[in-house]
């Protein structure tokens, strides 16, 4: 990935994780990752519409996953996609806590472990 694309993705995200919204400056020991929303192993391209800025925590929990199970319904649902989905449609912040409002939001928050104590402290 060239420097211009890397800068574009960071700037578009305002240097904030596009999943959990933690800003880079709040987590200075780990450089946020430019992640493939659809992993390369699944044919995802290295293009702006398939890239997102993700903190190390969200990126490592997401891995190559595209779906997971909604704990309320037991249904398989797609994960939140920051290029297609609007964050506020799927999540609500309650102080530092991120609440999933939809099956996609609930399942993404659970899979990415968005509300672990260290994440809550950073937010």
Short mmCIF file of C-alpha atoms in Angstrom, two decimals:
data_model
loop_
_atom_site.label_atom_id
_atom_site.label_comp_id
_atom_site.label_asym_id
_atom_site.label_seq_id
_atom_site.Cartn_x
_atom_site.Cartn_y
_atom_site.Cartn_z
CA UNK A 1 0.00 0.00 0.00
CA UNK A 2 1.48 3.34 -0.96
CA UNK A 3 1.86 6.29 1.41
CA UNK A 4 -0.87 8.34 -0.30
CA UNK A 5 -3.49 5.61 0.19
CA UNK A 6 -2.38 5.10 3.79
CA UNK A 7 -2.73 8.85 4.48
CA UNK A 8 -6.12 8.96 2.72
CA UNK A 9 -7.54 6.19 4.94
CA UNK A 10 -6.20 7.79 8.14
CA UNK A 11 -7.49 11.24 7.17
CA UNK A 12 -10.92 9.92 6.16
CA UNK A 13 -11.24 8.27 9.58
CA UNK A 14 -9.97 11.40 11.38
CA UNK A 15 -7.32 9.17 12.98
CA UNK A 16 -10.03 7.26 14.88
CA UNK A 17 -10.87 3.55 14.83
CA UNK A 18 -13.83 3.22 12.49
CA UNK A 19 -15.29 0.39 14.59
CA UNK A 20 -14.98 1.46 18.25
CA UNK A 21 -14.20 5.18 17.69
CA UNK A 22 -11.14 5.26 19.96
CA UNK A 23 -8.80 7.99 18.69
CA UNK A 24 -5.19 7.10 17.90
CA UNK A 25 -3.89 9.54 20.55
CA UNK A 26 -5.78 7.62 23.28
CA UNK A 27 -3.88 4.44 22.44
CA UNK A 28 -0.35 5.71 21.74
CA UNK A 29 1.46 2.41 22.27
CA UNK A 30 -0.12 0.79 19.18
CA UNK A 31 -0.27 2.28 15.71
CA UNK A 32 -3.71 1.77 14.24
CA UNK A 33 -3.94 -0.61 11.29
CA UNK A 34 -5.23 -0.03 7.80
CA UNK A 35 -7.42 -3.09 7.56
CA UNK A 36 -9.16 -4.81 4.68
CA UNK A 37 -12.89 -4.91 5.44
CA UNK A 38 -13.18 -7.91 3.15
CA UNK A 39 -9.89 -9.70 3.81
CA UNK A 40 -7.50 -10.29 0.94
CA UNK A 41 -7.86 -14.04 1.49
CA UNK A 42 -11.54 -13.60 0.55
CA UNK A 43 -10.68 -11.58 -2.55
CA UNK A 44 -10.92 -8.13 -0.96
CA UNK A 45 -9.00 -5.50 -2.93
CA UNK A 46 -6.59 -2.91 -1.58
CA UNK A 47 -8.80 0.00 -2.61
CA UNK A 48 -10.23 2.90 -0.60
CA UNK A 49 -13.73 1.38 -0.54
CA UNK A 50 -12.40 -1.80 1.12
CA UNK A 51 -10.07 -0.22 3.66
CA UNK A 52 -10.76 1.08 7.15
CA UNK A 53 -8.69 2.43 10.00
CA UNK A 54 -8.89 0.04 12.95
CA UNK A 55 -7.28 -0.01 16.36
CA UNK A 56 -5.17 -3.08 17.01
CA UNK A 57 -7.84 -4.49 19.34
CA UNK A 58 -10.71 -4.31 16.82
CA UNK A 59 -8.55 -5.48 13.93
CA UNK A 60 -7.19 -8.51 15.79
CA UNK A 61 -10.66 -9.51 16.99
CA UNK A 62 -12.21 -9.03 13.55
CA UNK A 63 -9.56 -10.98 11.67
CA UNK A 64 -10.87 -12.16 8.29
CA UNK A 65 -14.46 -12.51 9.58
CA UNK A 66 -17.30 -11.14 7.47
CA UNK A 67 -20.15 -12.49 9.63
CA UNK A 68 -20.87 -13.63 13.16
CA UNK A 69 -23.86 -14.67 15.25
CA UNK A 70 -26.26 -12.20 16.85
CA UNK A 71 -26.59 -13.23 20.49
CA UNK A 72 -30.24 -12.09 20.69
CA UNK A 73 -31.55 -14.00 17.66
CA UNK A 74 -28.95 -16.70 17.04
CA UNK A 75 -28.91 -15.62 13.39
CA UNK A 76 -25.79 -15.24 11.28
CA UNK A 77 -25.38 -11.54 10.44
CA UNK A 78 -22.82 -9.48 8.58
CA UNK A 79 -20.35 -7.44 10.54
CA UNK A 80 -20.48 -3.65 10.53
CA UNK A 81 -18.89 -2.30 7.35
CA UNK A 82 -17.67 1.30 7.78
CA UNK A 83 -17.78 1.91 4.01
CA UNK A 84 -21.43 0.86 3.63
CA UNK A 85 -23.05 1.18 7.07
CA UNK A 86 -23.62 4.30 9.16
CA UNK A 87 -22.17 3.92 12.68
CA UNK A 88 -25.12 5.68 14.34
CA UNK A 89 -27.59 3.30 12.69
CA UNK A 90 -26.00 0.30 14.42
CA UNK A 91 -24.47 1.62 17.65
CA UNK A 92 -25.13 4.05 20.48
CA UNK A 93 -22.56 5.35 22.93
CA UNK A 94 -23.61 5.36 26.57
CA UNK A 95 -20.65 7.04 28.21
CA UNK A 96 -17.70 4.86 27.22
CA UNK A 97 -19.94 1.83 26.56
CA UNK A 98 -20.92 0.97 22.96
CA UNK A 99 -24.37 -0.58 22.66
CA UNK A 100 -25.37 -2.48 19.52
CA UNK A 101 -28.83 -1.38 18.37
CA UNK A 102 -29.25 -3.83 15.48
CA UNK A 103 -28.28 -7.45 14.93
CA UNK A 104 -25.20 -6.20 13.03
CA UNK A 105 -24.33 -3.75 15.83
CA UNK A 106 -24.80 -6.30 18.63
CA UNK A 107 -22.85 -8.98 16.81
CA UNK A 108 -20.01 -6.63 15.85
CA UNK A 109 -19.70 -5.19 19.37
CA UNK A 110 -19.54 -8.72 20.79
CA UNK A 111 -17.08 -10.14 18.24
CA UNK A 112 -14.76 -7.13 18.47
CA UNK A 113 -15.03 -7.14 22.29
CA UNK A 114 -15.66 -3.40 22.20
CA UNK A 115 -16.65 -3.14 25.85
CA UNK A 116 -13.81 -4.84 27.68
CA UNK A 117 -12.55 -2.88 30.69
CA UNK A 118 -9.36 -1.65 28.95
CA UNK A 119 -11.41 -0.40 25.96
CA UNK A 120 -13.85 1.38 28.27
CA UNK A 121 -10.93 3.07 30.04
CA UNK A 122 -9.51 4.31 26.73
CA UNK A 123 -12.87 5.69 25.63
#
